[in-house]
């Protein structure tokens, strides 16, 4: 079986990994930029076992993926290879209008001693996750680790190379034409292009739409290393910053987002720049909630696009009206968490593993949108 995977982010590399583990040897990952050069390399890497409870199947899927990440961390020494660890998570609110007496924090508290800004609502600082159900990894390092392993198994990677067209025979993809003027034959084509996946409607008109939501982040290097305590903030209804101290001493801060755009309206990977003042807002709030972060050096200011779908659920499965084209995209803010289960479940679908072993991805079937269209037309 010859498999071509379009997209070298965390999803594409996980699909390649699990296909390789299933015994498939002829796999090529095609990436138009560099591996993990978009959201897969610029995300926070926060993993939560049971925070996707708005949908039962997504909740089960996330729990499966959380467990798979633990397996991968054991296999690849995640602690050393890509900063995998369990940690704690807390909620917090910041209100510039509150009086000091209402915001004064207990200096004797066990956690968040570094979170000492004068306008933090004391009663809002609550535990929302423990090392039993939350973890973190460095997403770029994770992708690099998986990609290196894939390469050692004979999986091929083509960077700075785009798929410019797909050759089809009836409902089957039989090959792709590349931007370097070469061609690849394929028995299976997998689309894992993140927020750009929707642009493949040019090749397959039954593909569901995807969107990209621009998000900003900064990486701070404080003079003092912070403990493994992630903070999810509310800022007076304006936006919701998130702060993730990392094992390497750096601190990741994100939270300024913009309205989603269709896939075809997005800038290309490698050309995405932060919107003016967005990263400055993150540094400002980080400095207001922590003296240590205020004195820290901003190492990186960046932006990326989170992949979204119409209904907020990912699309994982066979593209409607095709025989051998599959898609995995639209994971929103949980792409890093659900990458492992996505890779394994799609590999199971492609290789036709034992039904009893399959991860349930029925709720993420790309054909669900086609069913809605038919229902609407009937009415």
Coordinates of C-alpha atoms in Angstrom, one line a residue:
X1 CA 0.0 0.0 0.0
X2 CA 1.4 3.4 -1.0
X3 CA 0.2 6.2 1.3
X4 CA 0.6 9.9 0.7
X5 CA -0.1 12.2 3.6
X6 CA -0.7 15.9 2.8
X7 CA 0.4 17.9 5.8
X8 CA 3.4 17.6 8.2
X9 CA 1.9 18.9 11.4
X10 CA 1.2 16.9 14.5
X11 CA -1.8 15.1 13.0
X12 CA 0.0 14.1 9.8
X13 CA 3.0 12.8 11.7
X14 CA 0.8 10.8 14.1
X15 CA -1.1 9.2 11.2
X16 CA 2.2 8.3 9.6
X17 CA 3.5 6.9 12.9
X18 CA 0.4 4.6 13.6
X19 CA 0.3 3.5 9.9
X20 CA 3.9 2.5 10.2
X21 CA 3.2 0.6 13.5
X22 CA 0.5 -1.2 11.6
X23 CA 3.0 -2.5 9.1
X24 CA 2.6 -0.1 6.2
X25 CA 6.0 0.7 4.9
X26 CA 5.5 3.0 1.8
X27 CA 4.4 6.3 3.4
X28 CA 5.3 9.8 2.2
X29 CA 4.5 12.9 4.3
X30 CA 4.3 16.0 2.0
X31 CA 4.6 19.4 3.7
X32 CA 4.5 22.7 1.8
X33 CA 6.6 24.5 4.5
X34 CA 8.5 22.9 7.4
X35 CA 7.3 20.2 9.8
X36 CA 5.2 21.7 12.6
X37 CA 5.7 25.2 11.3
X38 CA 2.0 26.2 12.0
X39 CA -0.2 25.6 15.0
X40 CA 1.4 22.2 15.7
X41 CA 4.7 23.9 16.6
X42 CA 3.3 27.1 18.2
X43 CA 0.6 25.7 20.5
X44 CA 0.8 25.4 24.2
X45 CA 0.8 21.6 24.4
X46 CA -1.7 21.3 27.3
X47 CA -3.4 17.9 27.7
X48 CA -6.6 17.3 29.7
X49 CA -8.1 13.9 30.1
X50 CA -11.7 14.9 30.8
X51 CA -12.2 18.5 29.6
X52 CA -14.0 17.6 26.3
X53 CA -17.3 16.5 28.1
X54 CA -19.6 18.6 25.8
X55 CA -19.8 15.6 23.5
X56 CA -19.9 12.1 24.8
X57 CA -17.9 10.6 21.9
X58 CA -15.4 13.4 22.0
X59 CA -15.0 12.9 25.7
X60 CA -14.2 9.2 25.2
X61 CA -11.9 10.0 22.3
X62 CA -10.0 12.6 24.4
X63 CA -9.6 10.1 27.3
X64 CA -8.3 7.5 24.8
X65 CA -5.8 10.1 23.4
X66 CA -4.7 11.2 26.8
X67 CA -3.8 7.6 27.6
X68 CA -2.1 7.1 24.3
X69 CA 0.1 10.2 25.0
X70 CA 1.2 8.5 28.2
X71 CA 2.1 5.4 26.2
X72 CA 4.1 7.5 23.7
X73 CA 5.8 9.4 26.6
X74 CA 6.9 6.0 28.0
X75 CA 8.1 4.7 24.7
X76 CA 10.0 7.8 23.6
X77 CA 11.1 9.1 27.1
X78 CA 8.8 12.1 26.7
X79 CA 10.2 13.8 29.8
X80 CA 13.7 14.1 28.1
X81 CA 12.6 14.2 24.5
X82 CA 9.7 16.7 24.5
X83 CA 9.1 18.0 28.0
X84 CA 6.2 15.7 28.8
X85 CA 5.0 15.9 32.4
X86 CA 1.9 15.8 34.6
X87 CA 1.0 19.1 36.2
X88 CA -1.6 21.1 38.1
X89 CA -4.2 23.5 36.6
X90 CA -6.0 26.5 38.2
X91 CA -8.6 29.1 37.3
X92 CA -8.2 32.8 38.1
X93 CA -9.8 36.1 37.4
X94 CA -8.3 39.5 37.0
X95 CA -10.2 42.7 37.6
X96 CA -8.5 46.1 37.5
X97 CA -11.5 47.8 39.2
X98 CA -11.5 45.8 42.4
X99 CA -10.1 47.2 45.6
X100 CA -7.0 45.6 47.1
X101 CA -8.9 44.3 50.1
X102 CA -11.1 42.2 47.7
X103 CA -8.2 40.8 45.7
X104 CA -5.6 40.2 48.4
X105 CA -4.3 36.7 48.2
X106 CA -3.4 34.4 51.0
X107 CA 0.4 34.3 51.3
X108 CA 0.2 31.0 53.0
X109 CA -1.5 29.2 50.1
X110 CA 0.2 26.1 48.8
X111 CA 0.0 26.8 45.1
X112 CA 0.4 29.8 42.8
X113 CA 2.8 31.6 45.0
X114 CA 4.3 33.2 41.9
X115 CA 0.8 34.4 40.8
X116 CA 0.8 37.6 43.0
X117 CA -0.7 40.5 41.0
X118 CA -2.6 43.1 43.0
X119 CA -5.9 42.7 41.1
X120 CA -6.4 39.0 41.1
X121 CA -9.7 38.0 42.5
X122 CA -8.7 35.8 45.5
X123 CA -11.8 33.6 45.5
X124 CA -11.3 32.8 41.8
X125 CA -8.0 30.9 42.3
X126 CA -9.3 27.3 42.3
X127 CA -7.9 24.0 41.3
X128 CA -9.4 22.7 38.1
X129 CA -7.0 19.9 37.2
X130 CA -4.4 17.7 39.0
X131 CA -1.6 15.5 37.9
X132 CA -4.2 12.7 37.6
X133 CA -6.0 14.3 34.6
X134 CA -3.8 17.1 33.1
X135 CA -0.4 17.0 31.5
X136 CA 1.7 19.0 29.0
X137 CA 4.3 18.5 26.3
X138 CA 6.3 20.8 24.0
X139 CA 4.4 20.3 20.7
X140 CA 7.2 21.2 18.3
X141 CA 9.6 18.8 20.2
X142 CA 6.9 16.1 20.2
X143 CA 6.5 16.3 16.4
X144 CA 10.2 16.3 15.9
X145 CA 10.5 13.2 18.0
X146 CA 7.8 11.3 16.2
X147 CA 9.1 12.5 12.8
X148 CA 12.6 11.3 13.6
X149 CA 11.3 7.9 14.6
X150 CA 9.2 7.7 11.4
X151 CA 12.2 8.5 9.3
X152 CA 14.2 5.8 11.1
X153 CA 11.4 3.3 10.0
X154 CA 11.7 4.4 6.3
X155 CA 8.8 6.8 6.2
X156 CA 9.7 9.6 3.7
X157 CA 9.2 13.3 4.4
X158 CA 9.2 16.0 1.7
X159 CA 9.4 19.5 3.1
X160 CA 9.0 22.8 1.1
X161 CA 6.9 20.8 -1.3
X162 CA 3.2 21.3 -2.1
X163 CA 0.7 19.0 -3.7
X164 CA -0.6 21.0 -6.7
X165 CA -3.0 18.5 -8.1
X166 CA -4.5 15.1 -7.5
X167 CA -4.9 12.5 -10.2
X168 CA -8.2 10.6 -9.9
X169 CA -9.8 7.7 -11.6
X170 CA -13.5 7.7 -11.0
X171 CA -13.8 8.1 -7.2
X172 CA -10.2 7.0 -6.5
X173 CA -7.1 9.1 -6.0
X174 CA -4.2 7.4 -7.9
X175 CA -1.5 10.0 -7.6
X176 CA -0.4 13.5 -6.8
X177 CA 1.6 16.1 -8.7
X178 CA 4.1 18.0 -6.6
X179 CA 5.4 21.5 -6.8
X180 CA 8.9 20.2 -7.6
X181 CA 7.4 18.8 -10.9
X182 CA 7.5 15.2 -9.8
X183 CA 4.6 12.8 -9.2
X184 CA 3.8 10.3 -6.5
X185 CA 1.5 7.3 -7.0
X186 CA -0.8 6.5 -4.1
X187 CA -3.3 3.8 -3.0
X188 CA -4.4 6.0 -0.2
X189 CA -4.4 9.8 0.2
X190 CA -4.7 11.4 3.6
X191 CA -5.5 15.2 4.1
X192 CA -4.1 16.6 7.3
X193 CA -3.6 20.2 6.4
X194 CA -5.0 21.8 9.6
X195 CA -7.0 25.0 8.9
X196 CA -6.0 24.8 5.2
X197 CA -7.7 21.5 4.7
X198 CA -10.8 23.1 3.3
X199 CA -8.8 24.3 0.4
X200 CA -8.7 20.7 -0.9
X201 CA -12.3 21.2 -1.9
X202 CA -10.6 22.1 -5.2
X203 CA -9.9 18.4 -5.6
X204 CA -12.8 16.9 -3.7
X205 CA -16.0 18.9 -3.8
X206 CA -17.6 16.7 -1.1
X207 CA -15.0 17.7 1.5
X208 CA -16.5 19.6 4.5
X209 CA -15.5 23.3 5.0
X210 CA -12.7 24.1 7.4
X211 CA -11.8 27.5 9.0
X212 CA -8.8 29.0 10.7
X213 CA -9.0 31.2 13.9
X214 CA -6.0 33.3 14.5
X215 CA -4.5 33.0 17.9
X216 CA -1.5 34.8 19.5
X217 CA 1.1 33.6 22.0
X218 CA 4.4 34.6 23.5
X219 CA 7.1 32.7 25.2
X220 CA 8.7 34.3 28.3
X221 CA 12.0 33.3 30.0
X222 CA 11.8 34.4 33.6
X223 CA 14.8 34.7 35.9
X224 CA 13.1 32.2 38.3
X225 CA 11.7 28.9 37.1
X226 CA 8.0 28.5 37.9
X227 CA 6.4 25.2 39.1
X228 CA 4.1 23.1 37.0
X229 CA 1.0 25.2 37.5
X230 CA -1.1 26.1 34.5
X231 CA -3.4 29.0 34.9
X232 CA -6.6 29.7 32.9
X233 CA -7.7 33.3 33.4
X234 CA -10.8 35.4 32.9
X235 CA -10.0 39.1 32.2
X236 CA -13.1 41.0 32.8
X237 CA -14.9 39.4 29.8
X238 CA -12.3 40.9 27.4
X239 CA -10.3 37.7 26.7
X240 CA -9.1 34.6 28.5
X241 CA -5.3 34.3 28.8
X242 CA -3.7 31.0 29.5
X243 CA -0.3 30.6 31.2
X244 CA 1.7 27.4 30.9
X245 CA 5.1 27.2 32.7
X246 CA 7.3 24.6 31.0
X247 CA 9.9 22.2 32.4
X248 CA 12.7 24.0 30.4
X249 CA 12.1 27.1 32.4
X250 CA 10.2 29.0 29.8
X251 CA 6.6 30.1 30.1
X252 CA 4.0 30.0 27.3
X253 CA 1.2 32.6 27.4
X254 CA -1.7 32.7 24.9
X255 CA -5.2 34.1 24.6
X256 CA -5.8 36.8 22.0
X257 CA -7.9 35.4 19.2
X258 CA -9.7 36.8 16.1
X259 CA -12.7 35.8 14.0
X260 CA -12.3 32.6 11.9
X261 CA -11.6 32.7 8.2
X262 CA -12.3 30.2 5.5
X263 CA -9.3 28.0 4.4
X264 CA -8.8 29.8 1.1
X265 CA -8.5 33.2 2.9
X266 CA -5.7 32.2 5.2
X267 CA -2.1 33.3 4.7
X268 CA 0.3 30.4 3.9
X269 CA 2.3 28.7 6.7
X270 CA 5.6 30.5 7.3
X271 CA 4.1 33.9 6.4
X272 CA 1.9 34.3 9.4
X273 CA 2.7 37.4 11.5
X274 CA 1.1 38.6 14.8
X275 CA -1.5 41.3 14.6
X276 CA -0.3 44.6 15.9
X277 CA -0.4 44.9 19.7
X278 CA -1.9 41.4 20.3
X279 CA 1.3 39.9 21.7
X280 CA 1.9 43.1 23.7
X281 CA -1.5 42.5 25.4
X282 CA -0.3 39.1 26.5
X283 CA 3.0 40.5 27.9
X284 CA 1.1 43.2 29.7
X285 CA -1.3 40.9 31.5
X286 CA 1.4 38.4 32.3
X287 CA 3.3 41.2 34.0
X288 CA 0.2 42.4 35.9
X289 CA -0.4 38.9 37.4
X290 CA 3.1 38.0 38.3
X291 CA 6.2 40.0 39.3
X292 CA 8.4 37.1 38.0
X293 CA 6.8 37.2 34.6
X294 CA 6.9 41.0 34.5
X295 CA 10.7 40.8 34.8
X296 CA 11.0 38.0 32.3
X297 CA 12.4 38.3 28.8
X298 CA 10.0 37.7 25.8
X299 CA 11.8 35.2 23.6
X300 CA 9.1 34.7 21.0
X301 CA 6.0 36.6 19.8
X302 CA 4.0 34.5 17.3
X303 CA 0.6 33.7 15.8
X304 CA -1.0 30.7 14.2
X305 CA -4.4 29.5 13.0
X306 CA -6.5 26.9 14.9
X307 CA -8.5 24.6 12.6
X308 CA -12.2 24.7 13.1
X309 CA -15.4 23.1 11.6
X310 CA -19.0 24.2 11.4
X311 CA -20.1 22.2 14.5
X312 CA -16.9 22.3 16.6
X313 CA -16.1 18.6 16.2
X314 CA -13.1 17.3 14.2
X315 CA -13.6 15.6 10.8
X316 CA -11.9 12.2 10.9
X317 CA -12.6 9.5 8.3
X318 CA -13.1 8.8 4.6
X319 CA -14.0 11.8 2.4
X320 CA -17.6 11.3 1.1
X321 CA -17.9 10.1 -2.5
X322 CA -14.3 8.8 -2.6
X323 CA -12.9 5.3 -2.3
X324 CA -9.4 6.0 -0.8
X325 CA -9.2 9.6 0.4
X326 CA -9.2 10.3 4.1
X327 CA -9.2 13.5 6.2
X328 CA -8.2 14.4 9.7
X329 CA -8.6 18.1 10.6
X330 CA -10.7 20.6 12.5
X331 CA -9.6 19.8 16.1
X332 CA -9.8 23.3 17.4
X333 CA -7.8 24.0 20.6
X334 CA -7.6 20.2 21.3
X335 CA -5.5 19.2 18.3
X336 CA -2.4 18.4 20.4
X337 CA -4.4 16.4 22.9
X338 CA -6.3 14.4 20.3
X339 CA -3.5 13.9 17.8
X340 CA -2.6 10.5 19.1
X341 CA -6.1 9.0 19.0
X342 CA -6.6 10.7 15.6
X343 CA -3.5 9.0 14.2
X344 CA -4.4 5.6 15.6
X345 CA -8.1 5.7 14.7
X346 CA -7.4 6.7 11.1
X347 CA -4.7 4.1 10.7
X348 CA -7.2 1.5 12.0
X349 CA -9.8 2.7 9.4
X350 CA -7.3 2.6 6.6
X351 CA -5.8 -0.8 7.4
X352 CA -9.1 -2.4 8.5
X353 CA -8.1 -3.6 11.9
X354 CA -10.2 -5.8 14.1
X355 CA -13.6 -4.1 14.9
X356 CA -13.2 -4.8 18.6
X357 CA -10.0 -2.8 18.7
X358 CA -11.3 0.2 16.8
X359 CA -11.5 3.7 18.4
X360 CA -15.0 5.0 17.8
X361 CA -14.9 8.0 15.4
X362 CA -18.5 7.8 14.2
X363 CA -19.3 11.3 15.5
X364 CA -16.5 12.8 13.5
X365 CA -17.5 11.3 10.1
X366 CA -16.9 13.9 7.4
X367 CA -20.2 12.8 5.8
X368 CA -22.3 14.2 8.6
X369 CA -22.4 17.6 6.8
X370 CA -23.5 16.0 3.6
X371 CA -26.4 14.4 5.5
X372 CA -27.4 17.8 6.9
X373 CA -27.4 19.3 3.3
X374 CA -29.6 16.5 2.0
X375 CA -32.0 16.9 4.9
X376 CA -32.2 20.6 4.4
X377 CA -32.9 20.2 0.6
X378 CA -35.6 17.6 1.4
X379 CA -37.4 20.1 3.6

